[in-house]
mmCIF file of C-alpha atoms in Angstrom:
data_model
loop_
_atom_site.group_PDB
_atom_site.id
_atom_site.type_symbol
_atom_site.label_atom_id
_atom_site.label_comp_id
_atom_site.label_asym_id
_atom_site.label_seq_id
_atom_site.Cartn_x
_atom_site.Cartn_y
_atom_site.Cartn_z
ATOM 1 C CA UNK A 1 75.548 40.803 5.935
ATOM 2 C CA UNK A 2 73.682 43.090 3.573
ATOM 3 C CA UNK A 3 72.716 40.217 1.345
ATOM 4 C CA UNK A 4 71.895 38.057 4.026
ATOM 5 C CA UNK A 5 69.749 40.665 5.268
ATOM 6 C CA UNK A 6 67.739 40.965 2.388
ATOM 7 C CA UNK A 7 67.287 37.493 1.648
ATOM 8 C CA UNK A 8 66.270 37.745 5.248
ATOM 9 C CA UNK A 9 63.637 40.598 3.931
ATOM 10 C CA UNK A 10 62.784 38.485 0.707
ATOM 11 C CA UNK A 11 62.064 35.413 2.971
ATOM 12 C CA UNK A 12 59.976 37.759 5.286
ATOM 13 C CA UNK A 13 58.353 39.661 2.088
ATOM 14 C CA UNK A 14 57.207 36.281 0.669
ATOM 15 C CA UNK A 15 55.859 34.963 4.006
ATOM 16 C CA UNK A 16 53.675 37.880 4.574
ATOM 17 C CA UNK A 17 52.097 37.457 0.800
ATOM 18 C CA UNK A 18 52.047 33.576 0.903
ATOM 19 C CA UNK A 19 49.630 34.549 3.976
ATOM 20 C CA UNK A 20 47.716 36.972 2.504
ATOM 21 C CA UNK A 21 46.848 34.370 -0.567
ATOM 22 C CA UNK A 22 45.822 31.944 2.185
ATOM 23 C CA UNK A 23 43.871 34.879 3.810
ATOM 24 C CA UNK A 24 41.808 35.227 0.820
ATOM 25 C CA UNK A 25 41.803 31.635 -0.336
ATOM 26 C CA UNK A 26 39.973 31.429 3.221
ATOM 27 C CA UNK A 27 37.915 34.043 2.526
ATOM 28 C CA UNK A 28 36.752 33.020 -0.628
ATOM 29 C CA UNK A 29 35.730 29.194 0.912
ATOM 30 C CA UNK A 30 33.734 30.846 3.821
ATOM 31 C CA UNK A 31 32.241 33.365 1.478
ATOM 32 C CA UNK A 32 31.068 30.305 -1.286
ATOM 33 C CA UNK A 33 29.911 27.734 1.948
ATOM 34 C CA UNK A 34 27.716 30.956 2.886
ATOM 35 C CA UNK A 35 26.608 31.032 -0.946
ATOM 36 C CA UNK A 36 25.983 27.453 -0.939
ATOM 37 C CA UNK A 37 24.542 27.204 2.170
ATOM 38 C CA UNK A 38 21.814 29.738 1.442
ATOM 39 C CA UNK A 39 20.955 28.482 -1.813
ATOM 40 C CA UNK A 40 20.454 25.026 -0.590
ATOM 41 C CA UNK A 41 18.089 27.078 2.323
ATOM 42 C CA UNK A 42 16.340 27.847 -0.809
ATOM 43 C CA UNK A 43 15.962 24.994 -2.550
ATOM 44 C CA UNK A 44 14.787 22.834 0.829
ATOM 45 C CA UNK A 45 11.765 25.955 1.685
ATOM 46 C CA UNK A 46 10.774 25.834 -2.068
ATOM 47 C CA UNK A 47 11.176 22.065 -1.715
ATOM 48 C CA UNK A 48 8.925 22.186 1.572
ATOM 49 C CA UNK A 49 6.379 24.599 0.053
ATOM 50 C CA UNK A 50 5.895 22.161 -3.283
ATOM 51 C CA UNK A 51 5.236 19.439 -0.509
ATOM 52 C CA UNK A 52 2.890 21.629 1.635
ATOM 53 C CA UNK A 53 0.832 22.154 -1.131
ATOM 54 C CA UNK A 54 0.914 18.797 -2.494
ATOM 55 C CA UNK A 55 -0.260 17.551 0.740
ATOM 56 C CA UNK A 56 -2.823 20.518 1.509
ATOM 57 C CA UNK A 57 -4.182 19.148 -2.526
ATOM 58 C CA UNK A 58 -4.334 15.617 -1.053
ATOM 59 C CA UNK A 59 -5.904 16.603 1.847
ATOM 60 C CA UNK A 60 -8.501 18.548 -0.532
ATOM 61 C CA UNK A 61 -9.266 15.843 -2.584
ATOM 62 C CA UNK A 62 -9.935 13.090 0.629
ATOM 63 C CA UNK A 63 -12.403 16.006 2.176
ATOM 64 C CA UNK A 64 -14.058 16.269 -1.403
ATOM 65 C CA UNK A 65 -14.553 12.643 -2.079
ATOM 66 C CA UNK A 66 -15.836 12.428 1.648
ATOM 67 C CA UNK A 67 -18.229 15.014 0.822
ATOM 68 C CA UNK A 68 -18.997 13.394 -2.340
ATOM 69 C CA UNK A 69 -19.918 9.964 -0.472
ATOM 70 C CA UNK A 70 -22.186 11.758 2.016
ATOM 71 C CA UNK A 71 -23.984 12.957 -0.702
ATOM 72 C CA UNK A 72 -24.092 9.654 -1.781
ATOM 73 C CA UNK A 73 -25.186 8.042 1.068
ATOM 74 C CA UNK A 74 -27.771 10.604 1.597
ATOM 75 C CA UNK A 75 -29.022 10.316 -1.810
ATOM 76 C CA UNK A 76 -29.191 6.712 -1.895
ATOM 77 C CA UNK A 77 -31.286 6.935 1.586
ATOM 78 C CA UNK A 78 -33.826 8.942 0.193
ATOM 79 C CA UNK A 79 -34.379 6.720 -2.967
ATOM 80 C CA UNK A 80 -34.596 3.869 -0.780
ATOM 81 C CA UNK A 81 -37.187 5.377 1.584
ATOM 82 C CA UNK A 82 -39.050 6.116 -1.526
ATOM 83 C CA UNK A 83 -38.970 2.667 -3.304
ATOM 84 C CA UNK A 84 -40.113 1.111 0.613
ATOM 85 C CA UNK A 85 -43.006 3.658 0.861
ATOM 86 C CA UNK A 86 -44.201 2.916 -2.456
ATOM 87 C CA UNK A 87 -44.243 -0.695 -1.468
ATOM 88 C CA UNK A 88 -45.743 -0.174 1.347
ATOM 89 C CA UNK A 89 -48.276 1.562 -0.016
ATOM 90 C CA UNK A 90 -49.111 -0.547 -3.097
ATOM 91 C CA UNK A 91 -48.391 -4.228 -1.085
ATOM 92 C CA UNK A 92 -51.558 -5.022 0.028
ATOM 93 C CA UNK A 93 -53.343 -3.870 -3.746
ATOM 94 C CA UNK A 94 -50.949 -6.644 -4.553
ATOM 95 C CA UNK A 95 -51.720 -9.138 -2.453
ATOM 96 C CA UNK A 96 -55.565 -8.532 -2.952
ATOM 97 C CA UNK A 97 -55.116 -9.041 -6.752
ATOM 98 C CA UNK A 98 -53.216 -12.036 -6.279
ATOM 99 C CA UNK A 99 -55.476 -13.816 -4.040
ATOM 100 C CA UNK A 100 -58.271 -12.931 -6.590
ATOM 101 C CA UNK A 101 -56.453 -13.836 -9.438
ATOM 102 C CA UNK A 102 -55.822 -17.621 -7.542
ATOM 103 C CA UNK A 103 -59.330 -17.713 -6.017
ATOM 104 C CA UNK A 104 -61.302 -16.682 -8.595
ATOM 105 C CA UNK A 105 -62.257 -19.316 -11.730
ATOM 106 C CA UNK A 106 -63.058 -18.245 -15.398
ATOM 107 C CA UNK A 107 -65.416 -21.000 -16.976
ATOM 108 C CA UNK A 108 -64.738 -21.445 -20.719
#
């Protein structure tokens, strides 16, 4: 009876370690899914902040080149406004010479 006893003490004895091991075994998982679970936190914000500023540089660049073709525009405008007044103002010196040129003869 006193051997069965502690064999029944042994069996008990084990038990309660064999749980404790699973106790921190379970520990130890939760504690590295937290680990893991944060770091991958981390790695999708820097992730989303690379993006961000990716797009924000994108964004940058379409607002610059639509400034830069503005000034384009704008530019272009003025030269052509330029070239019409100067054609306006020298056409009909041009036609005059041309219809003296035609009309009038040189005898050789």
């Amino acid at each position: 009876s006193s051997s069965s006893s502690h064999g029944i003490h042994t069996l008990l004895e084990a038990e309660k370690a064999a749980s404790e091991i699973v106790e921190q075994a379970r520990a130890y998982r939760i504690e590295h899914l937290k680990e893991a679970r944060k770091m991958a936190t981390e790695d999708i914000n820097a992730l989303q902040t690379r993006k961000n500023e990716e797009l924000a540089n994108i964004q940058k660049q379409g607002a610059d080149q639509s400034e830069l073709t503005k000034t384009i525009q704008a530019d272009t405008g003025d030269k052509l406004a330029a070239i019409t007044a100067q054609f306006e103002k020298n056409k009909q010196d041009a036609i005059n010479k041309l219809v003296s040129a035609v009309t009038t003869a040189e005898l050789d």
